[in-house]
Coordinates of C-alpha atoms and ligand atoms in Angstrom, one line a residue:
K1 CA -49.0 -21.7 -11.3
A2 CA -51.1 -18.6 -12.0
K3 CA -53.5 -19.6 -9.3
K4 CA -50.7 -19.9 -6.8
Q5 CA -49.4 -16.5 -7.8
I6 CA -52.8 -14.9 -7.1
G7 CA -53.0 -16.7 -3.8
T8 CA -49.7 -15.3 -2.7
N9 CA -50.6 -11.8 -3.6
Y10 CA -53.8 -12.2 -1.7
Q11 CA -52.0 -13.2 1.4
Y12 CA -49.8 -10.1 1.1
Y13 CA -52.8 -8.0 0.7
I14 CA -54.4 -9.4 3.8
A15 CA -51.2 -9.0 5.8
D16 CA -51.0 -5.3 4.6
M17 CA -54.6 -4.8 5.6
E18 CA -54.1 -6.3 9.0
E19 CA -51.1 -4.2 9.6
E20 CA -52.9 -1.0 8.6
M21 CA -55.9 -1.9 10.8
A22 CA -53.6 -2.6 13.7
E23 CA -51.9 0.8 13.3
R24 CA -55.3 2.6 13.2
L25 CA -56.5 0.8 16.3
A26 CA -53.3 1.8 18.1
L27 CA -53.7 5.4 17.0
L28 CA -57.4 5.3 18.1
R29 CA -56.3 3.9 21.5
M30 CA -53.8 6.8 21.8
L31 CA -56.4 9.3 20.8
R32 CA -58.9 8.0 23.4
Q33 CA -56.2 8.2 26.1
D34 CA -55.0 11.6 25.2
F35 CA -58.5 13.0 24.9
S36 CA -59.4 11.6 28.4
N37 CA -56.2 13.1 29.7
D38 CA -57.2 16.5 28.3
R39 CA -54.3 16.6 25.8
L40 CA -56.3 17.8 22.8
E41 CA -56.2 21.5 22.0
L42 CA -58.6 23.8 20.2
W43 CA -56.9 26.3 18.0
Y44 CA -58.5 29.2 16.1
Q45 CA -58.1 30.6 12.6
P46 CA -59.4 34.2 12.0
Q47 CA -61.9 35.0 9.4
V48 CA -61.7 38.4 7.8
S49 CA -64.3 40.6 6.1
L50 CA -63.3 41.8 2.6
K51 CA -65.3 45.0 3.1
N52 CA -63.1 46.5 5.8
H53 CA -60.4 43.9 6.5
Q54 CA -61.7 43.4 10.0
V55 CA -61.6 40.1 11.8
V56 CA -65.3 39.0 12.0
G57 CA -64.8 35.5 13.5
M58 CA -62.7 32.4 13.7
E59 CA -62.9 28.7 13.0
A60 CA -62.2 26.3 15.8
L61 CA -59.8 23.6 14.7
L62 CA -58.7 20.6 16.7
R63 CA -55.0 19.9 17.4
W64 CA -53.5 16.7 18.7
P65 CA -50.0 17.5 19.9
Q66 CA -47.4 14.7 20.3
A67 CA -44.5 14.3 22.7
N68 CA -42.0 15.2 19.9
G69 CA -43.6 18.6 19.4
Q70 CA -45.3 17.5 16.1
F71 CA -49.1 17.3 15.5
I72 CA -51.1 14.5 14.1
S73 CA -53.3 15.9 11.4
P74 CA -57.0 16.2 11.9
A75 CA -57.3 14.6 8.4
V76 CA -55.9 11.5 10.0
F77 CA -57.5 11.4 13.4
I78 CA -61.0 12.9 12.7
P79 CA -62.0 10.0 10.5
L80 CA -60.9 7.6 13.2
A81 CA -62.8 9.5 15.8
E82 CA -65.9 9.5 13.5
Y83 CA -65.6 5.8 12.7
S84 CA -65.3 4.8 16.4
G85 CA -68.0 7.3 17.6
L86 CA -65.4 9.0 19.8
I87 CA -66.2 12.2 17.9
V88 CA -69.4 12.5 19.8
E89 CA -67.5 13.1 23.1
I90 CA -64.7 15.1 21.4
G91 CA -67.3 17.2 19.6
S92 CA -69.1 18.2 22.7
W93 CA -65.8 19.1 24.3
V94 CA -65.0 21.3 21.2
L95 CA -68.4 23.0 21.5
E96 CA -67.9 23.7 25.1
Q97 CA -64.3 25.1 24.6
A98 CA -65.6 27.2 21.7
C99 CA -68.4 28.7 23.9
I100 CA -65.9 29.4 26.7
Q101 CA -63.5 31.0 24.2
V102 CA -66.2 33.3 22.6
K103 CA -67.3 34.4 26.1
K104 CA -63.7 35.1 27.1
L105 CA -63.1 37.2 24.0
E106 CA -66.4 39.1 24.7
Q107 CA -65.1 39.9 28.2
Q108 CA -61.8 41.2 26.6
G109 CA -63.8 43.6 24.5
F110 CA -64.3 41.6 21.4
S111 CA -68.0 41.2 21.6
E112 CA -68.9 41.0 17.9
L113 CA -66.9 37.9 17.0
R114 CA -68.4 34.6 16.0
I115 CA -67.0 31.2 16.4
A116 CA -67.4 28.4 13.8
V117 CA -67.3 24.8 14.9
N118 CA -67.1 21.8 12.6
V119 CA -69.7 19.1 13.3
S120 CA -69.6 15.5 12.1
M121 CA -72.4 13.1 11.2
P122 CA -72.2 10.9 14.3
Q123 CA -72.9 14.0 16.4
F124 CA -76.2 14.6 14.5
R125 CA -77.2 10.9 15.0
N126 CA -76.9 11.4 18.7
H127 CA -80.4 12.2 19.9
G128 CA -79.3 14.7 22.6
F129 CA -77.3 16.8 20.1
V130 CA -79.6 19.7 19.5
Q131 CA -80.3 20.1 23.2
S132 CA -76.7 19.8 24.2
V133 CA -75.7 22.7 21.9
I134 CA -78.5 24.8 23.3
D135 CA -77.5 23.9 26.9
C136 CA -73.9 24.8 26.1
V137 CA -74.9 28.2 24.7
N138 CA -77.1 28.9 27.8
R139 CA -74.6 27.6 30.3
Y140 CA -71.9 30.0 29.1
Q141 CA -74.3 32.8 28.3
V142 CA -73.1 33.1 24.7
R143 CA -75.2 35.0 22.2
P144 CA -76.6 32.2 20.0
A145 CA -75.7 34.2 16.8
S146 CA -72.1 34.1 17.8
L147 CA -72.0 30.3 17.3
E148 CA -71.8 28.9 13.8
L149 CA -71.9 25.2 13.0
E150 CA -70.0 24.0 9.9
I151 CA -71.3 21.0 8.1
T152 CA -70.0 19.4 4.9
E153 CA -72.0 18.3 1.9
S154 CA -71.4 14.7 2.8
V155 CA -73.0 15.2 6.2
V156 CA -76.1 16.5 4.5
M157 CA -76.3 13.8 1.9
D158 CA -75.7 11.1 4.4
E159 CA -78.9 11.7 6.4
P160 CA -80.7 14.7 5.0
K161 CA -83.8 14.4 7.2
I162 CA -81.9 14.1 10.5
V163 CA -79.5 16.9 9.6
I164 CA -82.1 19.3 8.3
E165 CA -84.4 18.8 11.2
A166 CA -81.6 19.4 13.8
L167 CA -80.3 22.4 12.0
Q168 CA -83.8 23.9 11.8
K169 CA -84.2 23.7 15.5
L170 CA -80.8 25.2 16.1
K171 CA -81.5 27.9 13.6
S172 CA -84.7 28.9 15.3
F173 CA -82.7 29.2 18.5
G174 CA -80.5 31.7 16.7
I175 CA -77.4 29.6 15.9
K176 CA -75.8 30.1 12.5
V177 CA -75.1 27.4 9.9
A178 CA -72.4 27.2 7.2
I179 CA -71.8 24.6 4.5
D180 CA -68.1 23.7 4.5
D181 CA -65.8 22.7 1.6
F182 CA -68.6 23.6 -0.8
G183 CA -68.2 22.3 -4.3
I184 CA -66.1 19.2 -3.7
G185 CA -68.8 17.0 -2.4
F186 CA -71.7 15.8 -4.5
S187 CA -74.6 17.6 -2.8
S188 CA -77.9 17.9 -4.6
L189 CA -78.6 21.6 -5.0
S190 CA -82.2 20.9 -4.0
Y191 CA -80.9 20.4 -0.4
L192 CA -79.6 23.9 -0.4
Q193 CA -83.2 25.0 -0.4
Q194 CA -84.1 23.0 2.6
L195 CA -81.1 23.7 4.7
P196 CA -81.3 26.7 7.0
L197 CA -78.0 28.1 5.8
D198 CA -76.3 31.4 6.5
R199 CA -73.0 30.9 4.8
I200 CA -71.3 29.0 2.0
K201 CA -67.6 28.2 2.4
V202 CA -65.9 27.9 -1.0
D203 CA -63.5 25.0 -0.8
R204 CA -59.8 25.6 -0.8
A205 CA -59.3 23.6 -4.0
F206 CA -61.0 26.2 -6.1
I207 CA -59.1 29.1 -4.5
R208 CA -55.9 27.3 -5.1
D209 CA -56.8 26.9 -8.8
I210 CA -58.4 30.3 -9.2
N211 CA -55.8 31.4 -11.7
Q212 CA -56.8 28.5 -13.9
A213 CA -60.0 28.7 -16.0
V214 CA -61.8 25.8 -14.3
G215 CA -61.0 26.9 -10.7
E216 CA -62.0 30.5 -11.6
V217 CA -65.4 29.5 -13.1
I218 CA -66.2 27.2 -10.2
A219 CA -65.3 29.8 -7.5
E220 CA -67.3 32.4 -9.4
T221 CA -70.3 30.1 -9.8
I222 CA -70.4 29.2 -6.1
I223 CA -70.1 32.8 -5.0
S224 CA -72.9 34.0 -7.3
L225 CA -75.0 31.0 -6.2
G226 CA -74.5 32.3 -2.6
K227 CA -75.5 35.8 -3.7
R228 CA -78.6 34.6 -5.4
L229 CA -79.7 32.7 -2.4
H230 CA -78.9 35.6 -0.1
L231 CA -76.2 33.7 1.7
S232 CA -72.9 35.1 2.9
T233 CA -69.8 33.6 1.2
I234 CA -66.4 32.9 2.5
A235 CA -63.3 31.7 0.6
E236 CA -61.1 29.1 2.4
G237 CA -57.4 28.7 1.9
V238 CA -56.6 32.2 0.7
E239 CA -52.8 32.4 0.6
T240 CA -52.0 35.2 -1.8
K241 CA -52.9 38.7 -2.7
E242 CA -53.9 37.6 -6.2
Q243 CA -56.4 35.0 -4.7
E244 CA -57.8 37.7 -2.5
Q245 CA -58.2 40.1 -5.4
A246 CA -59.9 37.4 -7.5
V247 CA -62.5 36.4 -4.8
K248 CA -63.1 40.1 -4.0
A249 CA -63.8 40.9 -7.6
M250 CA -66.3 38.0 -7.6
G251 CA -68.2 39.6 -4.7
C252 CA -67.1 37.2 -2.0
D253 CA -67.8 38.6 1.5
E254 CA -65.1 37.0 3.7
V255 CA -61.8 35.2 3.5
Q256 CA -59.9 32.7 5.7
G257 CA -56.4 31.5 5.0
F258 CA -52.7 31.6 5.7
M259 CA -52.4 35.0 4.1
Y260 CA -54.2 36.5 7.1
A261 CA -53.4 34.0 9.8
K262 CA -52.8 30.3 10.5
P263 CA -54.8 28.5 13.2
M264 CA -53.4 29.5 16.6
P265 CA -53.8 28.7 20.3
P266 CA -56.2 30.9 22.3
D267 CA -53.5 33.1 24.0
E268 CA -52.0 33.9 20.6
L269 CA -55.4 34.6 19.1
L270 CA -56.0 37.2 21.8
L271 CA -52.6 38.9 21.0
F272 CA -53.5 38.8 17.3
L273 CA -56.9 40.4 17.9
Q274 CA -55.4 43.1 20.1
Q275 CA -52.7 43.8 17.5
Q276 CA -55.3 44.1 14.7
K277 CA -57.3 46.5 16.8
R278 CA -54.3 48.8 17.2
D279 CA -53.5 48.8 13.5
Ligands
C2E301 P1 -62.0 22.4 7.4 O1 -63.1 22.5 8.3 O2 -62.2 22.6 6.0 O3 -60.9 23.4 8.0 C1 -60.0 24.2 7.2 C2 -58.7 23.5 7.0 O4 -57.9 24.3 6.1 C3 -57.8 23.5 8.3 O5 -57.1 22.3 8.3 C4 -56.9 24.7 8.1 O6 -55.8 24.6 8.9 C5 -56.7 24.6 6.7 N1 -56.3 25.9 6.1 C6 -56.8 27.2 6.4 N2 -56.2 28.1 5.7 C7 -55.4 27.5 4.8 C8 -54.5 28.0 3.8 O7 -54.4 29.2 3.5 N3 -53.8 27.0 3.1 C9 -53.8 25.7 3.4 N4 -53.1 24.9 2.7 N5 -54.6 25.2 4.4 C10 -55.4 26.1 5.1 P2 -56.9 21.3 9.6 O8 -56.9 22.2 10.8 O9 -55.8 20.4 9.3 O10 -58.3 20.6 9.6 C11 -58.6 19.6 8.6 C12 -60.1 19.2 8.7 O11 -60.3 18.5 9.9 C13 -61.1 20.4 8.8 O12 -61.3 20.9 7.5 C14 -62.3 19.7 9.4 O13 -63.0 19.0 8.4 C15 -61.6 18.7 10.3 N6 -61.6 19.2 11.7 C16 -60.8 20.0 12.4 N7 -61.2 20.3 13.6 C17 -62.4 19.6 13.8 C18 -63.4 19.5 14.8 O14 -63.2 20.1 15.9 N8 -64.4 18.7 14.6 C19 -64.6 18.0 13.4 N9 -65.7 17.3 13.3 N10 -63.8 18.1 12.4 C20 -62.7 18.9 12.6
MG302 MG1 -64.5 23.8 8.6
MG303 MG1 -63.4 23.7 4.9
MG304 MG1 -62.2 20.3 4.9

């Protein structure tokens, strides 16, 4: 009897799994279709200096709008795009859009802004990646230092050799590198030494919990680690004045979060920047 019971559960389990996989495949098919029909959007979230409260740059974030006006979260579709390899094509579109955007802003009089782009592991595995980034920067005549690549700890740990080598080449071309979501992955600190980093992004989780002892000590440790390594630090997910005060007191250089601005489409970003300039 017990055996039969297990067998039955197992069948349900398989059925659930099949259903879930079918759903994911359907979503991936939709993503592929919408991407090739140019329906993905790149939005931008400002990054602000804590020294003078000026906008110093922005992070490019993918948006996948649906017919009902909602968006499917990148947390849902990015892993699918990574798994399927579609992220290689999407990622090169993102880079191109980011270069176009930074050039446009430069022409509007915002010449000092940098743009940060998230990069996934499959992009690094693609042999032409380094050259394609350089080509993109050259094609749109963007200052290399205005482009920053964001990589997570898991990307580094996955294939340290490939990633370090690619980043070193990009770095010598003048492109900036930030380590994203720092502290939640399990990176070996020894890789920090080998990575040509410019910036550490303190993960949102520690900013959220900064009023608790553990969050506070972790945020503080990451920020002082950045200082000791002569890297710039930026706190992600700053939503309140208290959080801003806390990271400022810790010596953090920059902030990014809903308190300043949510990610927004390019035309809104321009209005936002013009407004900031007037204030
Ligand atoms: P991420 O790179 O860590 O991006 C920051 C995320 O935090 C964004 O979520 C942003 O909207 C959110 N965020 C910013 N400030 C706040 C805040 O104050 N409070 C809260 N609750 N959230 C805040 P989003 O846009 O949903 O993106 C999620 C993740 O998807 C990104 O995390 C990144 O890993 C990935 N992603 C987004 N666009 C791209 C892309 O173009 N390429 C790749 N490879 N990954 C991307
Ligand atoms: Mg990021
Ligand atoms: Mg992040
Ligand atoms: Mg993240």
